[in-house]
Coordinates of C-alpha atoms in Angstrom, one line a residue:
Chain S
X1 CA -37.3 164.0 14.7
X2 CA -37.2 164.6 11.0
X3 CA -33.6 165.4 11.3
X4 CA -33.4 168.2 13.7
X5 CA -30.8 170.2 11.8
X6 CA -30.9 173.8 10.7
X7 CA -34.2 174.9 9.2
X8 CA -36.2 171.7 10.4
X9 CA -34.8 172.2 13.9
X10 CA -35.8 175.8 13.9
X11 CA -39.3 175.0 12.7
X12 CA -39.5 172.4 15.3
X13 CA -38.4 174.8 18.1
X14 CA -40.7 177.3 16.9
X15 CA -43.6 175.0 17.1
X16 CA -42.7 174.0 20.6
X17 CA -42.2 177.3 21.8
X18 CA -45.6 178.6 20.3
X19 CA -47.6 175.6 21.8
X20 CA -46.3 174.8 25.2
X21 CA -47.1 171.4 26.5
X22 CA -48.8 172.8 29.5
X23 CA -51.4 174.7 27.6
X24 CA -52.7 171.4 26.1
X25 CA -53.1 169.6 29.6
X26 CA -54.5 172.0 31.8
X27 CA -56.5 169.4 33.9
X28 CA -53.8 166.9 34.2
X29 CA -52.0 167.8 37.5
X30 CA -49.6 164.9 38.3
X31 CA -51.1 162.9 41.2
X32 CA -49.0 162.1 44.3
X33 CA -45.9 164.0 43.5
X34 CA -44.1 166.1 46.2
X35 CA -44.8 169.7 45.9
X36 CA -43.4 172.9 47.6
X37 CA -45.4 175.3 49.7
X38 CA -46.4 177.2 46.5
X39 CA -47.7 174.3 44.8
X40 CA -45.0 173.6 42.2
X41 CA -43.3 170.2 42.0
X42 CA -40.6 169.7 44.5
X43 CA -38.0 168.6 42.0
X44 CA -35.2 168.3 44.9
X45 CA -37.5 165.9 46.9
X46 CA -35.9 162.5 47.7
X47 CA -36.1 159.7 45.1
X48 CA -39.3 157.9 45.3
X49 CA -38.9 154.1 45.7
X50 CA -41.2 151.2 44.4
X51 CA -42.5 148.5 46.9
X52 CA -39.0 146.4 46.5
X53 CA -37.0 149.4 47.5
X54 CA -35.7 150.3 44.1
X55 CA -35.7 153.7 43.0
X56 CA -38.8 154.4 41.0
X57 CA -37.9 155.7 37.4
X58 CA -41.6 155.9 36.2
X59 CA -42.8 159.2 35.0
X60 CA -42.6 161.7 32.3
X61 CA -39.0 162.8 31.6
X62 CA -37.5 165.0 29.1
X63 CA -33.8 164.9 28.1
X64 CA -32.0 168.2 28.9
X65 CA -30.8 169.8 25.6
X66 CA -27.3 169.5 24.5
X67 CA -26.5 166.2 23.1
X68 CA -29.1 165.9 20.5
X69 CA -27.2 167.4 17.7
X70 CA -23.6 166.0 19.0
X71 CA -23.6 163.4 21.5
X72 CA -19.9 164.0 22.2
X73 CA -20.6 167.7 22.9
X74 CA -19.1 167.6 26.3
X75 CA -16.1 165.5 25.3
X76 CA -12.8 167.1 24.3
X77 CA -12.0 167.1 20.7
X78 CA -10.3 163.9 19.7
X79 CA -12.2 162.1 22.5
X80 CA -14.3 160.2 20.0
X81 CA -12.1 157.2 19.1
X82 CA -13.4 156.7 15.5
X83 CA -12.1 153.8 13.1
X84 CA -10.7 155.6 10.0
X85 CA -13.7 154.4 7.9
X86 CA -16.1 155.8 10.6
X87 CA -14.4 159.2 10.7
X88 CA -14.5 159.5 6.9
X89 CA -18.3 158.6 6.8
X90 CA -18.8 160.9 9.6
X91 CA -17.1 163.8 7.9
X92 CA -19.1 163.1 4.9
X93 CA -22.5 163.4 6.9
X94 CA -21.3 166.7 8.4
X95 CA -20.4 167.9 5.0
X96 CA -23.7 167.2 3.7
X97 CA -25.6 168.5 6.5
X98 CA -27.0 165.0 7.6
X99 CA -29.2 164.8 4.5
X100 CA -29.1 161.1 4.8
X101 CA -30.4 160.9 8.3
X102 CA -32.7 158.0 8.6
X103 CA -35.0 159.9 11.1
X104 CA -35.8 162.2 8.5
X105 CA -37.8 159.3 6.8
X106 CA -39.8 158.8 10.3
X107 CA -37.5 156.0 11.2
X108 CA -36.9 155.7 15.2
X109 CA -33.7 157.1 16.6
X110 CA -32.8 153.9 18.3
X111 CA -30.5 153.6 21.1
X112 CA -29.0 155.8 22.6
X113 CA -30.2 158.5 20.3
X114 CA -33.8 158.2 21.6
X115 CA -32.3 159.2 25.0
X116 CA -31.1 162.5 23.6
X117 CA -34.0 164.0 21.7
X118 CA -35.8 167.1 22.5
X119 CA -39.1 165.4 23.1
X120 CA -40.4 164.0 26.4
X121 CA -40.7 160.3 27.0
X122 CA -42.7 158.1 29.7
X123 CA -40.8 155.6 31.5
X124 CA -43.1 152.7 32.9
X125 CA -42.1 150.0 35.3
X126 CA -44.2 146.9 35.2
X127 CA -43.5 143.1 36.3
X128 CA -40.6 141.8 34.0
X129 CA -40.2 145.2 32.1
X130 CA -39.3 148.7 31.9
X131 CA -41.1 150.3 28.9
X132 CA -40.3 153.6 27.5
X133 CA -42.9 155.3 25.5
X134 CA -41.5 158.1 23.4
X135 CA -43.1 161.2 21.9
X136 CA -41.0 161.2 19.0
X137 CA -42.4 159.2 16.2
X138 CA -44.9 157.8 18.7
X139 CA -42.6 154.7 19.3
X140 CA -41.8 152.3 22.2
X141 CA -39.0 150.4 23.5
X142 CA -39.0 147.4 25.8
X143 CA -36.3 146.6 28.5
X144 CA -36.6 143.1 29.9
X145 CA -36.0 142.8 33.3
X146 CA -37.1 139.4 34.0
X147 CA -33.7 137.8 34.1
X148 CA -33.3 136.8 30.6
X149 CA -29.9 137.3 28.9
X150 CA -29.5 139.0 25.5
X151 CA -30.2 136.5 22.8
X152 CA -27.1 135.2 20.9
X153 CA -28.2 136.0 17.4
X154 CA -31.3 138.3 17.5
X155 CA -32.9 139.9 14.6
X156 CA -31.2 143.2 13.8
X157 CA -33.3 146.2 14.7
X158 CA -33.1 150.0 15.1
X159 CA -33.8 149.7 19.0
X160 CA -31.7 146.6 19.4
X161 CA -32.8 144.1 22.0
X162 CA -32.5 145.4 25.7
X163 CA -32.3 143.7 29.1
X164 CA -31.7 145.4 32.4
X165 CA -30.9 144.7 36.0
X166 CA -30.4 146.6 39.2
X167 CA -26.8 147.2 40.7
X168 CA -27.7 148.9 43.9
X169 CA -29.6 151.9 43.1
X170 CA -28.8 152.0 39.3
X171 CA -30.8 150.4 36.5
X172 CA -28.1 149.0 34.2
X173 CA -29.5 148.4 30.8
X174 CA -27.4 146.3 28.2
X175 CA -28.5 146.8 24.5
X176 CA -27.3 144.7 21.4
X177 CA -28.7 143.3 18.3
X178 CA -28.7 146.6 16.4
X179 CA -28.8 146.8 12.6
X180 CA -25.8 148.6 11.0
X181 CA -27.8 151.7 9.9
X182 CA -28.3 153.5 13.1
X183 CA -26.8 157.1 13.8
X184 CA -25.8 157.9 17.4
X185 CA -26.9 161.7 17.0
X186 CA -28.2 164.3 14.5
X187 CA -24.4 165.0 13.4
X188 CA -24.2 161.3 12.1
X189 CA -21.8 159.5 14.3
X190 CA -22.0 155.9 12.8
X191 CA -22.8 152.7 14.5
X192 CA -22.7 149.1 13.3
X193 CA -24.3 145.7 14.2
X194 CA -21.4 145.3 16.7
X195 CA -22.8 148.1 18.9
X196 CA -23.1 147.3 22.4
X197 CA -24.8 150.2 24.5
X198 CA -24.7 150.2 28.3
X199 CA -27.0 152.7 30.0
X200 CA -26.8 153.4 33.6
X201 CA -30.1 155.0 35.0
X202 CA -29.3 157.0 38.3
X203 CA -32.2 158.9 39.8
X204 CA -30.5 161.6 41.8
X205 CA -33.5 163.1 43.2
X206 CA -37.2 163.5 42.5
X207 CA -36.7 165.7 39.5
X208 CA -33.4 164.3 38.0
X209 CA -32.3 161.2 36.3
X210 CA -28.7 160.9 34.8
X211 CA -28.2 158.4 32.1
X212 CA -24.6 157.2 31.9
X213 CA -24.2 156.0 28.1
X214 CA -21.3 153.9 27.2
X215 CA -20.9 153.2 23.5
X216 CA -18.9 150.0 22.7
X217 CA -18.8 149.3 19.1
X218 CA -15.3 147.8 17.9
X219 CA -16.2 148.1 14.4
X220 CA -16.7 151.9 14.4
X221 CA -14.7 152.8 17.4
X222 CA -11.2 151.8 18.6
X223 CA -12.4 151.7 22.2
X224 CA -15.5 152.2 24.5
X225 CA -16.5 155.7 25.2
X226 CA -19.1 157.3 27.5
X227 CA -21.2 160.3 28.0
X228 CA -23.9 161.5 30.4
X229 CA -27.4 162.6 29.4
X230 CA -29.5 164.2 32.1
X231 CA -33.4 164.2 32.2
X232 CA -35.6 166.4 33.8
X233 CA -39.0 165.2 35.3
X234 CA -42.1 166.9 33.5
X235 CA -44.9 167.4 36.0
X236 CA -48.6 168.2 35.2
X237 CA -48.2 167.3 31.4
X238 CA -48.6 164.3 29.0
X239 CA -47.3 163.0 25.9
X240 CA -48.6 164.4 22.6
X241 CA -49.2 162.2 19.8
X242 CA -46.4 162.7 17.2
X243 CA -47.3 161.0 14.0
X244 CA -44.2 161.6 11.8
X245 CA -45.6 160.4 8.5
X246 CA -48.5 162.9 8.5
X247 CA -47.4 165.7 6.4
X248 CA -43.7 165.0 6.4
X249 CA -42.0 168.1 4.9
X250 CA -38.3 166.8 5.5
X251 CA -37.7 165.9 1.9
X252 CA -38.9 169.3 0.7
X253 CA -36.9 171.1 3.3
X254 CA -33.8 169.2 2.7
X255 CA -33.3 170.8 -0.5
X256 CA -32.7 174.0 1.3
X257 CA -29.6 173.1 3.1
X258 CA -28.6 169.5 1.7
X259 CA -25.4 169.4 -0.4
Chain F
X1 CA -49.5 149.1 7.4
X2 CA -46.8 148.7 5.2
X3 CA -48.4 145.9 3.2
X4 CA -51.8 146.9 2.1
X5 CA -54.2 144.4 3.4
X6 CA -57.1 145.0 1.2
X7 CA -55.2 143.6 -1.8
X8 CA -55.3 140.0 -2.5
X9 CA -51.7 139.9 -3.8
X10 CA -50.2 141.7 -0.8
X11 CA -52.2 139.5 1.7
X12 CA -51.3 136.3 0.0
X13 CA -47.6 137.4 0.1
X14 CA -47.9 138.4 3.6
X15 CA -49.4 135.2 4.6
X16 CA -46.4 133.2 3.0
X17 CA -44.0 135.5 4.9
X18 CA -45.9 134.6 8.2
X19 CA -45.8 131.0 7.4
X20 CA -42.3 131.2 6.3
X21 CA -41.0 132.8 9.3
X22 CA -43.1 131.7 12.2
X23 CA -42.9 134.1 15.3
X24 CA -41.7 131.1 17.5
X25 CA -38.7 130.5 15.3
X26 CA -37.7 134.1 16.3
X27 CA -37.9 133.9 19.9
X28 CA -36.2 130.7 21.2
X29 CA -36.1 131.0 25.1
X30 CA -39.2 133.1 25.4
X31 CA -41.7 131.4 27.6
X32 CA -44.9 132.8 28.6
X33 CA -45.9 132.4 32.2
X34 CA -49.3 130.4 32.2
X35 CA -50.7 127.0 32.8
X36 CA -49.2 124.1 30.6
X37 CA -50.8 121.1 29.1
X38 CA -49.0 117.6 29.6
X39 CA -47.6 118.2 26.1
X40 CA -45.9 121.5 27.2
X41 CA -48.2 123.8 25.3
X42 CA -50.0 126.7 27.1
X43 CA -53.4 125.9 27.9
X44 CA -55.6 128.4 26.3
X45 CA -58.7 126.9 27.9
X46 CA -57.6 127.5 31.5
X47 CA -59.4 129.9 33.5
X48 CA -58.4 133.7 33.1
X49 CA -55.6 134.7 35.3
X50 CA -56.2 137.7 37.8
X51 CA -54.4 140.5 39.0
X52 CA -53.8 141.0 42.9
X53 CA -56.9 143.1 42.8
X54 CA -59.1 140.3 41.7
X55 CA -59.6 141.8 38.3
X56 CA -59.0 139.6 35.0
X57 CA -55.4 140.1 33.9
X58 CA -55.4 141.4 30.5
X59 CA -51.7 141.5 29.9
X60 CA -50.1 139.6 27.2
X61 CA -49.4 139.3 23.6
X62 CA -52.7 139.2 21.6
X63 CA -53.7 138.8 18.0
X64 CA -57.0 139.0 16.3
X65 CA -58.5 135.8 15.1
X66 CA -60.4 136.2 11.8
X67 CA -60.1 138.7 9.2
X68 CA -61.6 141.9 10.3
X69 CA -59.1 144.4 8.9
X70 CA -60.6 144.4 5.5
X71 CA -64.3 145.0 6.6
X72 CA -64.6 145.5 10.4
X73 CA -68.3 145.0 10.0
X74 CA -68.3 141.8 8.2
X75 CA -70.1 140.0 10.9
X76 CA -73.1 142.6 11.2
X77 CA -76.4 141.1 10.3
X78 CA -77.6 144.4 9.0
X79 CA -76.2 147.1 6.8
X80 CA -73.7 149.6 8.3
X81 CA -75.9 152.7 9.1
X82 CA -74.0 155.1 7.1
X83 CA -75.0 158.7 6.7
X84 CA -75.5 159.3 2.9
X85 CA -72.2 161.3 2.6
X86 CA -70.4 158.4 4.4
X87 CA -71.9 155.9 2.0
X88 CA -70.7 157.9 -0.8
X89 CA -67.2 158.4 0.4
X90 CA -67.2 154.6 1.2
X91 CA -68.2 153.7 -2.3
X92 CA -65.4 156.0 -3.7
X93 CA -62.9 154.3 -1.3
X94 CA -64.0 150.9 -2.5
X95 CA -64.1 152.0 -6.3
X96 CA -60.6 153.2 -5.9
X97 CA -59.3 150.2 -3.9
X98 CA -58.4 152.2 -0.8
X99 CA -55.7 154.1 -2.7
X100 CA -56.0 157.0 -0.1
X101 CA -55.7 154.8 2.9
X102 CA -53.4 156.9 5.4
X103 CA -51.8 153.7 6.6
X104 CA -50.3 153.2 3.3
X105 CA -48.1 156.2 4.4
X106 CA -47.4 154.5 7.7
X107 CA -49.8 156.5 9.8
X108 CA -51.1 154.6 12.8
X109 CA -54.4 152.8 12.2
X110 CA -56.1 154.2 15.4
X111 CA -59.0 152.9 17.4
X112 CA -60.7 150.2 16.8
X113 CA -58.5 149.6 13.6
X114 CA -55.5 148.7 15.5
X115 CA -57.0 146.0 17.3
X116 CA -58.2 144.5 14.2
X117 CA -55.0 144.2 12.2
X118 CA -53.2 141.1 11.5
X119 CA -50.2 141.9 13.7
X120 CA -49.9 141.1 17.4
X121 CA -50.0 143.7 20.1
X122 CA -49.1 143.6 23.7
X123 CA -51.3 144.8 26.6
X124 CA -49.6 146.1 29.8
X125 CA -51.3 146.8 33.2
X126 CA -49.3 149.9 34.4
X127 CA -50.1 152.2 37.5
X128 CA -53.0 154.4 36.4
X129 CA -53.1 153.0 32.9
X130 CA -53.3 150.2 30.3
X131 CA -51.0 150.4 27.6
X132 CA -51.0 148.7 24.3
X133 CA -47.7 148.2 22.5
X134 CA -48.5 147.5 18.8
X135 CA -46.3 145.6 16.5
X136 CA -47.8 147.4 13.5
X137 CA -45.9 150.6 12.8
X138 CA -44.4 150.2 16.3
X139 CA -46.7 152.4 17.9
X140 CA -48.5 152.7 21.3
X141 CA -51.6 153.8 22.8
X142 CA -52.4 154.8 26.5
X143 CA -55.7 154.1 28.2
X144 CA -55.7 156.2 31.5
X145 CA -57.4 154.3 34.4
X146 CA -56.6 156.9 37.2
X147 CA -60.2 158.1 37.2
X148 CA -59.7 161.2 35.0
X149 CA -62.1 162.4 32.5
X150 CA -61.8 162.7 28.7
X151 CA -60.7 166.3 28.1
X152 CA -63.6 168.5 26.8
X153 CA -61.5 169.8 23.9
X154 CA -58.8 167.4 23.4
X155 CA -56.1 167.7 20.8
X156 CA -57.6 165.7 17.9
X157 CA -55.5 162.5 17.3
X158 CA -55.3 159.3 15.4
X159 CA -55.6 157.4 18.5
X160 CA -58.0 159.8 20.1
X161 CA -57.9 160.0 23.9
X162 CA -58.9 156.9 26.0
X163 CA -59.9 156.4 29.5
X164 CA -61.0 153.0 31.1
X165 CA -62.6 151.6 34.0
X166 CA -63.8 148.2 35.2
X167 CA -67.5 147.1 35.2
X168 CA -67.5 143.8 37.0
X169 CA -65.0 141.6 35.1
X170 CA -65.2 143.7 32.1
X171 CA -62.6 146.4 31.2
X172 CA -64.5 149.3 29.4
X173 CA -62.5 151.7 27.5
X174 CA -63.9 154.9 26.1
X175 CA -62.3 156.9 23.3
X176 CA -63.0 160.3 21.7
X177 CA -60.9 163.1 20.4
X178 CA -60.1 161.8 17.1
X179 CA -59.2 163.9 14.0
X180 CA -61.4 163.7 10.7
X181 CA -58.9 161.5 8.8
X182 CA -59.5 158.0 10.6
X183 CA -60.5 155.0 8.4
X184 CA -62.2 152.3 10.6
X185 CA -60.9 149.5 8.3
X186 CA -58.9 148.7 5.0
X187 CA -62.2 149.3 3.1
X188 CA -62.5 152.8 4.5
X189 CA -65.6 153.0 6.7
X190 CA -65.2 156.6 7.6
X191 CA -65.1 158.3 10.9
X192 CA -64.7 161.7 12.0
X193 CA -64.2 164.2 15.0
X194 CA -67.6 162.9 16.4
X195 CA -66.2 159.6 16.7
X196 CA -66.8 157.9 20.1
X197 CA -65.6 154.3 20.5
X198 CA -66.6 152.2 23.4
X199 CA -64.5 148.9 23.7
X200 CA -65.3 146.1 26.2
X201 CA -62.6 143.9 26.9
X202 CA -63.5 140.4 28.3
X203 CA -61.0 137.8 28.9
X204 CA -63.0 134.6 28.6
X205 CA -60.4 132.2 29.6
X206 CA -56.6 132.1 29.5
X207 CA -56.2 132.2 25.7
X208 CA -59.1 134.3 24.6
X209 CA -60.1 138.1 24.9
X210 CA -63.1 139.4 23.2
X211 CA -63.2 143.1 22.4
X212 CA -66.8 144.3 21.7
X213 CA -66.6 147.6 19.9
X214 CA -69.2 150.2 19.6
X215 CA -69.0 152.9 17.1
X216 CA -71.0 155.9 17.9
X217 CA -70.3 158.6 15.4
X218 CA -73.6 160.7 14.6
X219 CA -72.0 162.8 11.9
X220 CA -71.1 159.5 10.0
X221 CA -73.5 156.9 10.9
X222 CA -77.2 157.1 11.8
X223 CA -77.1 155.1 14.7
X224 CA -74.4 153.2 16.9
X225 CA -73.2 150.1 16.0
X226 CA -71.4 147.0 17.5
X227 CA -68.9 144.5 16.5
X228 CA -66.9 141.9 18.5
X229 CA -63.3 141.4 17.7
X230 CA -62.0 138.1 19.0
X231 CA -58.5 138.0 20.2
X232 CA -56.2 135.1 20.8
X233 CA -53.3 134.8 23.2
X234 CA -50.1 134.2 21.5
X235 CA -48.0 131.8 23.6
X236 CA -44.2 132.0 24.0
X237 CA -44.0 134.8 21.5
X238 CA -42.8 138.4 21.5
X239 CA -43.5 141.6 19.3
X240 CA -41.3 142.2 16.3
X241 CA -39.8 145.5 15.3
X242 CA -42.0 146.8 12.3
X243 CA -40.5 149.9 11.0
X244 CA -43.0 150.9 8.4
X245 CA -41.2 153.6 6.7
X246 CA -38.1 151.5 6.1
X247 CA -38.3 150.8 2.3
X248 CA -42.1 151.3 2.3
X249 CA -43.2 150.3 -1.1
X250 CA -47.0 150.9 -0.6
X251 CA -47.3 154.5 -1.9
X252 CA -46.2 153.7 -5.5
X253 CA -48.4 150.7 -5.4
X254 CA -51.7 152.3 -4.1
X255 CA -52.8 153.2 -7.5
X256 CA -56.4 152.3 -7.4
X257 CA -58.2 152.3 -10.6

C-alpha cells in the first residue's frame, strides 16, 4: 500500500504481474468449493451457508479494481458532498499527488480504504467475531458480532471499532471511533473522528460479494454518501506476507512525483 | 516493536505506561466468558475449557509471564549451542546494543519472538486453521490445521509457514520457510533459512498456556534446544491498535555504541 500512485503503483502492478499468486501456491487447491466440469471454481454456484443458515462470507477475496484511487469514481461529479474545508484539503492532496498519504509510511488503510485496495484479504467467521486478515501491510481487523454495541468513547484508531449484525442475508457492519488522520482513498478524500462507516456485505453467489459502503462524517461531508465495492473470490491461492517496512522505498520514490 | 525492549530506559518507560493505562480501563463492558470466583474475578485455576470436538480450547487473549523477550534462552541450564559464526554475530549484536534489530523498523518479530513479546495476542480457532492476532505491530499469523504439509520450497517469510495438528491434548505447530533476517529475541540470537520451530501448546488450566518452543536450525546451532514460554490468560481485555510506524522513534535512538 505504499501510496499506490503513479510510479509506485506502476511498480506494484508490475510486481503483481510478474509473480502471479497462483504460481506461489501450486499445491493449495481450495478444498470443498463448487467446481465446473473442467475443474475450475464455479463462481456462479449458489451462496454457501453456515450452520445457522446465514451466508458464509469466509474465504479469500479480492476487491475488484476501480475504487482504490478514487472511492467515488462511479459517482457523478459533485456527488461527494464535501464540507468546504474538506474540499480545500482534498484539492491540496490532489495537487501534490498524495505525497502525505499515511499508507506511504506503512500505516494501515483503515475503513473503508482497506476494502478497496488491490490486495486480497481473508474473511474468517468465528464465534462472536468476523475477522479480516489483510495481505496489505499484513494487518487485521476485528468485527465483533457478539451483540456488543459500539463503545461511547473509544480510543481513536485507524481501523475504528467495528460491530456487526445480520439483517436477513446481509451482514451489516457499523464502525466508528476513528482518529482524524484517515484517508478514504489514494486520492485523499478526508475523514475525521466523526466518521461513521456502514458496510453491508451481500454475497450474491459463490464467487461474488458486494460491499455497500456508506460514509457518514458530518464534519467532513454535508450528508451521508454511498458507494459499492465488488469482491471476487480467490480460489486455489493464499495470502502472501507483505511486510511493508522491509525496504520501503516510498520516500525515495516520492521525490519523483510529489510537489 | 516501537519501543526497543532491550534498553532499560525504554523498558522502564513502557512499564510506566502499562501501569498508568491498564488495559481494563480501556475496555469497560468487555467481559470474557469463563468460570468466575465469588468476587467476580475470572477463575484462572479452573479446568481448561474444551471445543466441541473435545480438544482444549486455546482461544482467548494471552500474554507471556516473565521477561523472555530480551533473552529467550534465559532459563536454559546450558549455553545456547551456537555455531561459531552465530556466536560471533550474537556477540556483535550484544556489543552494539541490538541497533540492527529489524523490529526497530517495525518489521514483525516472527516465530517464536512474537510469542515472547510483552504485548498480548489473541488466539482464534477457525475452520482449517488457528490464527494469532498480535497486538505488537498489529500483525497476524496463520497456522494451517487442514492437513496440508509445509510447502517444499516456501516463499521465505518473517513468520515462516506454519502447520499444526493435535497430539492428545497438545497442539503442535511446526514452522519452516523463514528468511535469513529473523532474530529470535531482542538480544539477537540469530536464525536462518534452515530454521525449523516446533511449538507445543498446552493449556494447563483456564488461565495458563505453556508454549514449549524447540529451535532446530543446524546452520546456526549445533543441536536443537528447547525453552518454555508461559502464557497467562488476559481476562476482560481486548487488543489495542498498535500502529508501529506512526511516529516511530526507534530508528534515531538505535545508535548502539
